[in-house]
Short mmCIF file of C-alpha atoms and ligand atoms in Angstrom, two decimals:
data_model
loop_
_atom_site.label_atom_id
_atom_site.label_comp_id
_atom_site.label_asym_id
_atom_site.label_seq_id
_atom_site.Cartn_x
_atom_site.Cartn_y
_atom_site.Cartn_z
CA UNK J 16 0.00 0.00 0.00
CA UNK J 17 1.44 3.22 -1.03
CA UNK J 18 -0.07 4.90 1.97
CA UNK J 19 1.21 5.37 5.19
CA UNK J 20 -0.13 2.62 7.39
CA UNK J 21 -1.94 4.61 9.53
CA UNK J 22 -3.29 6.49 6.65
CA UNK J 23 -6.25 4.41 4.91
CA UNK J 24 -6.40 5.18 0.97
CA UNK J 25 -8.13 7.58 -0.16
CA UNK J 26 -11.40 6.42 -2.31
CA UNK J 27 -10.39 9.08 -5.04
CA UNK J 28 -6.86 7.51 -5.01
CA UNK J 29 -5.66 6.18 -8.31
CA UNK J 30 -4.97 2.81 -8.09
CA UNK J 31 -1.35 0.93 -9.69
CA UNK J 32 -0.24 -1.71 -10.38
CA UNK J 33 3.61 -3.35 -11.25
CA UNK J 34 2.97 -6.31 -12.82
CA UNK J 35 6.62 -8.46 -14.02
CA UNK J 36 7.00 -12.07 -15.46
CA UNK J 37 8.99 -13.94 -12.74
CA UNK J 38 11.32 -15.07 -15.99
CA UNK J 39 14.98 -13.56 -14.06
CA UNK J 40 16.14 -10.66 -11.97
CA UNK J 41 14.96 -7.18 -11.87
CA UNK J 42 17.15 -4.54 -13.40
CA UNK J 43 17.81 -1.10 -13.08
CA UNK J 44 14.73 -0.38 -15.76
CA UNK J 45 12.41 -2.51 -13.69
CA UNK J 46 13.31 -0.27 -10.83
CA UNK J 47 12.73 2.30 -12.39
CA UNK J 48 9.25 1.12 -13.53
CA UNK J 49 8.17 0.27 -10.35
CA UNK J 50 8.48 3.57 -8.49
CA UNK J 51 7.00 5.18 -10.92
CA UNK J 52 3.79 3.48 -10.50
CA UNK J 53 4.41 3.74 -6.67
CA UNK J 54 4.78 7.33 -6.73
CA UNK J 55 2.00 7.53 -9.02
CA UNK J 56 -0.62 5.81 -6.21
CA UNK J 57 1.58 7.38 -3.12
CA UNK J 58 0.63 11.13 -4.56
CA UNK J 59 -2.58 10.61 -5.30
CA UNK J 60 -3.19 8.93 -1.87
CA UNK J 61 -4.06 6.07 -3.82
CA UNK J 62 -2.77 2.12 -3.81
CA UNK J 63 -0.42 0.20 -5.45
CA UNK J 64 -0.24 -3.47 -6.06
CA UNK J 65 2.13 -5.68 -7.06
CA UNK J 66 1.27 -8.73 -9.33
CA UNK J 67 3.28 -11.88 -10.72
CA UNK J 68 2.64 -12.76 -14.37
CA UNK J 69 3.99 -16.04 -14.11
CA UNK J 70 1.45 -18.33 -16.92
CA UNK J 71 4.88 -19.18 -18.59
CA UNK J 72 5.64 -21.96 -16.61
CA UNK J 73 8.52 -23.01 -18.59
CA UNK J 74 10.26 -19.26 -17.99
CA UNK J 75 9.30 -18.45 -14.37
CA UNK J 76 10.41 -19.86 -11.54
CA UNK J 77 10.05 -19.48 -8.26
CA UNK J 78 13.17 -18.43 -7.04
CA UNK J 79 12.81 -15.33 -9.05
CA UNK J 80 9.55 -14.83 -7.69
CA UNK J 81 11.40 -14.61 -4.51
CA UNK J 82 14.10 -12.47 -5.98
CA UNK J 83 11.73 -10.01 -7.43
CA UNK J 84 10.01 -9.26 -4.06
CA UNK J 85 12.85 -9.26 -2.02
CA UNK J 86 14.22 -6.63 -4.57
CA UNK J 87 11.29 -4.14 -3.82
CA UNK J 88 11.19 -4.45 -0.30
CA UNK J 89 14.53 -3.23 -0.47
CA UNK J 90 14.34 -0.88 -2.60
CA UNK J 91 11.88 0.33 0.30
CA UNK J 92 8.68 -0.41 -1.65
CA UNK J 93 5.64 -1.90 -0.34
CA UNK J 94 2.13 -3.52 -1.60
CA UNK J 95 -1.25 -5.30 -0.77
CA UNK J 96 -1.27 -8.90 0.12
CA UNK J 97 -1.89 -11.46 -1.21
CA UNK J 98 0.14 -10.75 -4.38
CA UNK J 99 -2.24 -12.14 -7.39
CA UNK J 100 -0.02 -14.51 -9.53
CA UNK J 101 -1.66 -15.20 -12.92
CA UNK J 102 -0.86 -19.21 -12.65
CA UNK J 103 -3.29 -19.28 -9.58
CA UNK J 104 -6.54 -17.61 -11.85
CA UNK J 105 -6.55 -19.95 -15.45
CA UNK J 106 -9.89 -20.06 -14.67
CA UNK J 107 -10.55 -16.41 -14.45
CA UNK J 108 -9.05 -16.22 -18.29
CA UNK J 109 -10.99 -19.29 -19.19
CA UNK J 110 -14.16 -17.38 -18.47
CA UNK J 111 -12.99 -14.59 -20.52
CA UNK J 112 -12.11 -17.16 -23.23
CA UNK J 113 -15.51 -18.87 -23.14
CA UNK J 114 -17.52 -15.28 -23.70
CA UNK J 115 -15.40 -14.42 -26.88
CA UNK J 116 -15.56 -17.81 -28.22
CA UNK J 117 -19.44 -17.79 -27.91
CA UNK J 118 -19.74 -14.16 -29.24
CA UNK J 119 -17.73 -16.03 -32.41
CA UNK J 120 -14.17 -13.79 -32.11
CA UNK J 121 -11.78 -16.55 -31.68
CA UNK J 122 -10.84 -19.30 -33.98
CA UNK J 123 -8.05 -22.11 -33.46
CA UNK J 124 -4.73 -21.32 -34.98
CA UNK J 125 -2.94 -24.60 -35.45
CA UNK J 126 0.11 -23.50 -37.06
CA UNK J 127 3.91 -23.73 -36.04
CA UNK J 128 5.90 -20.94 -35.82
CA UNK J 129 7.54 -21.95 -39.04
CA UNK J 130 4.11 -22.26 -41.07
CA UNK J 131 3.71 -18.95 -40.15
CA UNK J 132 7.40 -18.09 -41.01
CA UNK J 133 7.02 -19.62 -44.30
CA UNK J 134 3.78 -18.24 -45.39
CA UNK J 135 5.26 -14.71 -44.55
CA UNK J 136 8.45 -15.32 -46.75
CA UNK J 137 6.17 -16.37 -48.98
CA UNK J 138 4.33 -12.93 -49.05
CA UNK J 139 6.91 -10.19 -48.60
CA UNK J 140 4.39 -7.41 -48.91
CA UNK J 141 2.24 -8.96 -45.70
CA UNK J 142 1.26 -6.60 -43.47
CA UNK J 143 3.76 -5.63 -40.48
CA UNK J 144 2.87 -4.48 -37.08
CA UNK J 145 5.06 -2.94 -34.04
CA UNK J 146 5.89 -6.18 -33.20
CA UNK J 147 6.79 -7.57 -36.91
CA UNK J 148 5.08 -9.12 -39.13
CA UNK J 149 0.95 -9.71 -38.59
CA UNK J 150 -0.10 -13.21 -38.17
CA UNK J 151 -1.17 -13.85 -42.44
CA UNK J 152 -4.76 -15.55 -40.86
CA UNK J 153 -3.46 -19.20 -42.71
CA UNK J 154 -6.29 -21.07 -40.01
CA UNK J 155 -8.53 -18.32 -40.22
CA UNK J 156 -10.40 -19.44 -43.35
CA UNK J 157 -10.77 -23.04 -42.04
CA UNK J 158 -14.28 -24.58 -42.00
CA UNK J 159 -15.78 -25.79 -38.66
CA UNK J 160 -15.56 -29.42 -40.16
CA UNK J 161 -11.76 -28.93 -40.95
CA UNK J 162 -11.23 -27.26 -37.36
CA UNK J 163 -12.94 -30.42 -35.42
CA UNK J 164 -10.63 -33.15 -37.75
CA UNK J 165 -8.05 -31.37 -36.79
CA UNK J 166 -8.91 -31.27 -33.42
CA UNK J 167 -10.29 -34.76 -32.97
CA UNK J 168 -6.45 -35.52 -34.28
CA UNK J 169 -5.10 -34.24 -31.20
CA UNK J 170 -3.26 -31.16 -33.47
CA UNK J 171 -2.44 -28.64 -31.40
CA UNK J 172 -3.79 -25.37 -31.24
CA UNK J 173 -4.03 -21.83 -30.26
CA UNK J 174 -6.78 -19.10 -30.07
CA UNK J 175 -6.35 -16.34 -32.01
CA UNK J 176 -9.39 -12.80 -32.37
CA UNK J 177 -10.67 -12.44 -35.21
CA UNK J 178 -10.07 -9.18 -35.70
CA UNK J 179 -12.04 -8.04 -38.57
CA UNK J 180 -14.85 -9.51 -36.67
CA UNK J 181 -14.32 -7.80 -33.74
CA UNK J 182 -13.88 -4.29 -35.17
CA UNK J 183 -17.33 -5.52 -37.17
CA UNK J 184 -19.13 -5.39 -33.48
CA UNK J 185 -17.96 -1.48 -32.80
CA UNK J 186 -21.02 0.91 -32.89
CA UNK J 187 -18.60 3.55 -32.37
CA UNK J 188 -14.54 4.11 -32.94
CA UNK J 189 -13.11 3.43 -29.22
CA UNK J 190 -10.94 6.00 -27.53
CA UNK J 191 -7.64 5.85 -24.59
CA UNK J 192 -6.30 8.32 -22.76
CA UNK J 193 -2.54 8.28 -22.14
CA UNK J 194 -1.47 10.65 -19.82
CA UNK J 195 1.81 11.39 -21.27
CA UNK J 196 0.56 11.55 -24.53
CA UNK J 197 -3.01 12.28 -24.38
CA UNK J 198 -6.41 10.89 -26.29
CA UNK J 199 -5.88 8.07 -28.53
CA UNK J 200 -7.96 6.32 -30.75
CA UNK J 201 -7.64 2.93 -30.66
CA UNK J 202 -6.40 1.00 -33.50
CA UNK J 203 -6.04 -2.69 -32.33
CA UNK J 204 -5.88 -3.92 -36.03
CA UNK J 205 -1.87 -2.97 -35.84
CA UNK J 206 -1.31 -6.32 -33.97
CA UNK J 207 -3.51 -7.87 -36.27
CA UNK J 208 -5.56 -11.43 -35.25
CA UNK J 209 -3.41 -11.97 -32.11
CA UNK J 210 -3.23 -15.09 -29.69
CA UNK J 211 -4.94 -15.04 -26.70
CA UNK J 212 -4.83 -18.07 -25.43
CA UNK J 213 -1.44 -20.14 -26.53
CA UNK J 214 -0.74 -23.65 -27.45
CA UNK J 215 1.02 -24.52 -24.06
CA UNK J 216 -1.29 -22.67 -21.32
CA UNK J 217 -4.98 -21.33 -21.88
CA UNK J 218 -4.30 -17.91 -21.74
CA UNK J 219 -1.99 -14.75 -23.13
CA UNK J 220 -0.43 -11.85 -21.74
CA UNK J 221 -2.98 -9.82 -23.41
CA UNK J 222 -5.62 -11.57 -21.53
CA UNK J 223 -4.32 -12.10 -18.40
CA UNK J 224 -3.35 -8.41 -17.82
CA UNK J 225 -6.08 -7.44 -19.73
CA UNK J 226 -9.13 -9.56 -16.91
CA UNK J 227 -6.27 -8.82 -14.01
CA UNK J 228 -5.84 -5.08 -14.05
CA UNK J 229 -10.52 -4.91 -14.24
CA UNK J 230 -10.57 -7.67 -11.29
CA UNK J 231 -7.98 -5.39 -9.10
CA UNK J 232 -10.05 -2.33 -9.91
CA UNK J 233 -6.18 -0.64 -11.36
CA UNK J 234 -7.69 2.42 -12.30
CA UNK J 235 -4.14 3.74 -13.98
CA UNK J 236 -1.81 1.37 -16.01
CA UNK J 237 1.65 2.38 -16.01
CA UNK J 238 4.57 0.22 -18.17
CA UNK J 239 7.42 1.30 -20.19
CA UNK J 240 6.62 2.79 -24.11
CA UNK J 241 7.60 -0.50 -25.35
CA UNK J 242 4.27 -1.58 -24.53
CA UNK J 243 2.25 1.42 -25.85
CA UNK J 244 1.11 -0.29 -28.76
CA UNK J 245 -0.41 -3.07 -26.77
CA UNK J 246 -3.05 -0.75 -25.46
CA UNK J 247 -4.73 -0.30 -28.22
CA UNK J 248 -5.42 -4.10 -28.50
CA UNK J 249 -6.74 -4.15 -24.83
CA UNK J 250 -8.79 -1.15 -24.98
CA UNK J 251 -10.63 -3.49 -27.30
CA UNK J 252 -10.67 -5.95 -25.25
CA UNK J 253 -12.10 -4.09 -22.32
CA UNK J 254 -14.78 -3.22 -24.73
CA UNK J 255 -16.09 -6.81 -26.05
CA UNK J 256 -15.70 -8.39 -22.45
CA UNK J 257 -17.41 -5.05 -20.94
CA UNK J 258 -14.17 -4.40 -18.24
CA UNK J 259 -13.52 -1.30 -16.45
CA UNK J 260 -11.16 1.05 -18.83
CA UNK J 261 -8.69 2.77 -16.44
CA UNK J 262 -6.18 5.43 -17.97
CA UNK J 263 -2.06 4.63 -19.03
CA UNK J 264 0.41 6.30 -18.33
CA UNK J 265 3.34 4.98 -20.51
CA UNK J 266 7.13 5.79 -18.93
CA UNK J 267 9.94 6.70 -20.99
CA UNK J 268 12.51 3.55 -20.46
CA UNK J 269 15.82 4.08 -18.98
CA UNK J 270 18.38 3.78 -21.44
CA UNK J 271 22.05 2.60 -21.08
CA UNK J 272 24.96 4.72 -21.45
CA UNK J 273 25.36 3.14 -25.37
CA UNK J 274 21.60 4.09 -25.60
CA UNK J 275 20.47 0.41 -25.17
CA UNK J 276 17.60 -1.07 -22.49
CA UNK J 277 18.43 -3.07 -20.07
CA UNK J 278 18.24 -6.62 -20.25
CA UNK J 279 17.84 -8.91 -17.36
CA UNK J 280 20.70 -11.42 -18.96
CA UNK J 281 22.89 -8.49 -18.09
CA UNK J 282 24.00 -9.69 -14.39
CA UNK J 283 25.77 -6.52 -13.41
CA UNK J 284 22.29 -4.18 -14.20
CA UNK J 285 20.46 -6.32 -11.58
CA UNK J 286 18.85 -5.03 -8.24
CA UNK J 287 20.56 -8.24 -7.00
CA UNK J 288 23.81 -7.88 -7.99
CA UNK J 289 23.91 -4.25 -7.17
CA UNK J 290 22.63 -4.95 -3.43
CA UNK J 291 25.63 -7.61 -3.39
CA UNK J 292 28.21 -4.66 -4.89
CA UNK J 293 26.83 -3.10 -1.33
CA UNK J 294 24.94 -0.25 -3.04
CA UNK J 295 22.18 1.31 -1.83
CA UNK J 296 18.62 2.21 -2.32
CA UNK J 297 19.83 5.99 -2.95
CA UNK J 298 22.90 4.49 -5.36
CA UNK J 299 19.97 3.04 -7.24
CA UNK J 300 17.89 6.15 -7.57
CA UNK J 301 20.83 8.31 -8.30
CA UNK J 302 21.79 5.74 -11.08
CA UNK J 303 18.07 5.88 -12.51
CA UNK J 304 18.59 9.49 -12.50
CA UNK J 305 21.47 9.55 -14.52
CA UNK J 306 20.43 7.47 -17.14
CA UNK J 307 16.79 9.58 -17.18
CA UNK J 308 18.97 12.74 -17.74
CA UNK J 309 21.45 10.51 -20.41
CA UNK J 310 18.58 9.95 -22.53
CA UNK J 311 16.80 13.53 -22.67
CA UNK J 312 17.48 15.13 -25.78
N1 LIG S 415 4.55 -8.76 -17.37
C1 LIG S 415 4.80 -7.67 -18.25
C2 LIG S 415 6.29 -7.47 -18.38
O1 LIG S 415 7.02 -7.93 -17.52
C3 LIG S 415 4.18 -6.41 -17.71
C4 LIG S 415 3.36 -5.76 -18.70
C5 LIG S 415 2.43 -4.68 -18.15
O2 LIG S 415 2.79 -3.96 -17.20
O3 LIG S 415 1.35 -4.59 -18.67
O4 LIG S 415 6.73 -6.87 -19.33
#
C-alpha cells in the first residue's frame, strides 16, 4: 500500500499496479518502472499493487519470484497482500475465453511458428505491425468441419481474435487516454488477429493483464513505451468483455549509457547484484537518475 499505514487510501486515489514475469532478476529499468507506478498511487493517496505474471511456466520460476520481491522491499517499496499470480486464476481467463468464443471472435490457430514463417516469406508485402510481421490468418479461413478433424487428431492449437470480426461489433470508434501523450484512438488492427490463449497454457499476456488489471479495480496502467502499442489491442478488449477502462500512463525507459535497455541477462544491471556490490537504495535512484537525464534530448 502506497499509503502510510496509519493512513487508509483515499477512495479518489488512483490505483497501480507493477505487474513483471517472474522469468529472471529485476534490473535497473524494472526499478525504475516500479516507483513510478508507486509514486503515481503514493501522490494521489491512492494504492499500489504488485502482481506476478507467471502463466509461462517453462520461464518463471520461483526463485525469481522470490528475488523479485525481495528486490522491492529493499528498494523500500511496499504492496497489498496477497500478491495475485496469474498461474493461480486460469480459470478467471478461461471465463474470458468462453464469452469471446461464444460471441464467435476466436478461432483455433494450429500452425507452427515456421508455417507462419514460411507463409510470410512467402508474401513479402504482408502486413507488419510494431511487433513484426501480422499473423497472415493461414487457419482463419478453415471450415468448422476442418477445425474439429483437426482437433479430434489431437493437433495442437491456439486461439487467435478475429479481428475483422471484432472491429465488425464497434457501434462507435473506441478511444484511450494516455497521460503522457493524451487521447488516442484505438487501433487494435496494428497487432492484427493476435493469440490469446497459446498452445502450451490457456491464456496470453494480453488476456491475463487485460481480466487482471478490471478484477484489481487498477484504475491507472503504467509500463514502459515499449508496450504502448499493446493498449490499443486491450482497450478493445475491455470493450467486447465489458471491463472497467482505467487510464495509461506509458514511462519513458531508462536507457544505457550506449543508448540500449536493459536486459535482465545483463547480471551486473540487476537489483541483485547491485545490493551484493553493497549499493544502496539511494545508489539506485541516483543511477536511474542519470540514465533519465542521459537519454533527454
Ligand atoms: N509482465 C509484463 C512485463 O514484464 C508487464 C506488462 C504490463 O505492465 O502490462 O513486461
Amino acid at each position: 500500500m502506497a499509503a502510510a499505514p496509519h493512513m487508509p487510501p483515499r477512495p479518489d486515489g488512483i490505483v497501480t499496479r507493477f505487474a513483471p514475469s517472474p522469468t529472471g532478476c529485476l534490473h535497473i529499468g524494472h526499478a525504475y518502472s516500479a516507483l513510478f507506478a508507486h509514486r503515481k498511487a503514493s501522490e494521489s493517496g491512492g494504492r499500489f499493487i504488485l502482481r506476478l505474471e507467471d502463466i509461462d511456466a517453462t520461464r518463471c520460476r520461483p526463485e525469481y519470484a522470490q528475488g523479485i520481491t525481495e528486490d522491492l522491499r529493499w528498494l523500500g517499496l511496499t504492496w497489498e497482500e496477497p500478491v495475485r499470480k496469474q498461474s493461480e486464476h486460469m480459470d478467471d481467463y478461461r471465463a474470458a475465453l468462453g464469452r469471446l468464443e461464444a460471441a464467435g471472435l476466436l478461432y483455433p490457430c494450429f500452425c507452427s511458428r515456421r508455417d507462419i514463417q514460411e507463409e510470410i516469406a512467402r508474401a513479402p508485402a504482408a502486413p507488419h505491425g510494431p511487433e513484426g510481421a501480422l499473423y497472415p490468418g493461414l487457419c482463419r479461413g478453415l471450415s468448422a468441419s476442418e477445425r474439429n478433424d483437426r482437433i479430434a487428431a489431437g493437433n495442437t492449437y491456439a486461439l487467435r481474435l478475429d479481428m475483422t470480426a471484432a472491429l465488425s461489433r464497434l457501434a462507435a470508434p473506441l478511444f484511450w487516454e494516455d497521460i503522457a501523450q493524451g487521447r488516442q484512438a484505438a487501433h487494435p488492427e496494428i497487432l492484427g488477429d493476435v493469440v490469446l490463449a497459446r498452445k502450451d497454457t490457456p491464456a496470453s499476456y494480453h488476456l491475463c493483464v487485460t481480466i487482471d488489471d478490471h478484477l484489481q479495480g487498477v484504475t491507472c496502467v503504467t509500463r514502459g513505451e515499449d508496450l504502448f502499442h499493446a493498449s490499443h489491442l486491450h482497450r478493445l478488449l475491455q470493450h467486447l468483455l465489458r471491463l472497467n477502462v482505467p487510464v495509461w500512463h506509458h514511462h519513458p525507459l531508462l536507457l544505457d549509457d550506449a543508448g540500449r535497455r536493459f536486459a535482465k541477462r545483463n547480471h551486473s544491471v540487476t537489483l541483485q547484484h547491485m545490493r551484493e556490490q553493497g549499493k544502496t537504495p539511494e545508489d539506485i535512484r541516483a543511477g536511474m537518475a542519470h540514465f533519465a537525464a542521459v537519454r533527454l534530448p
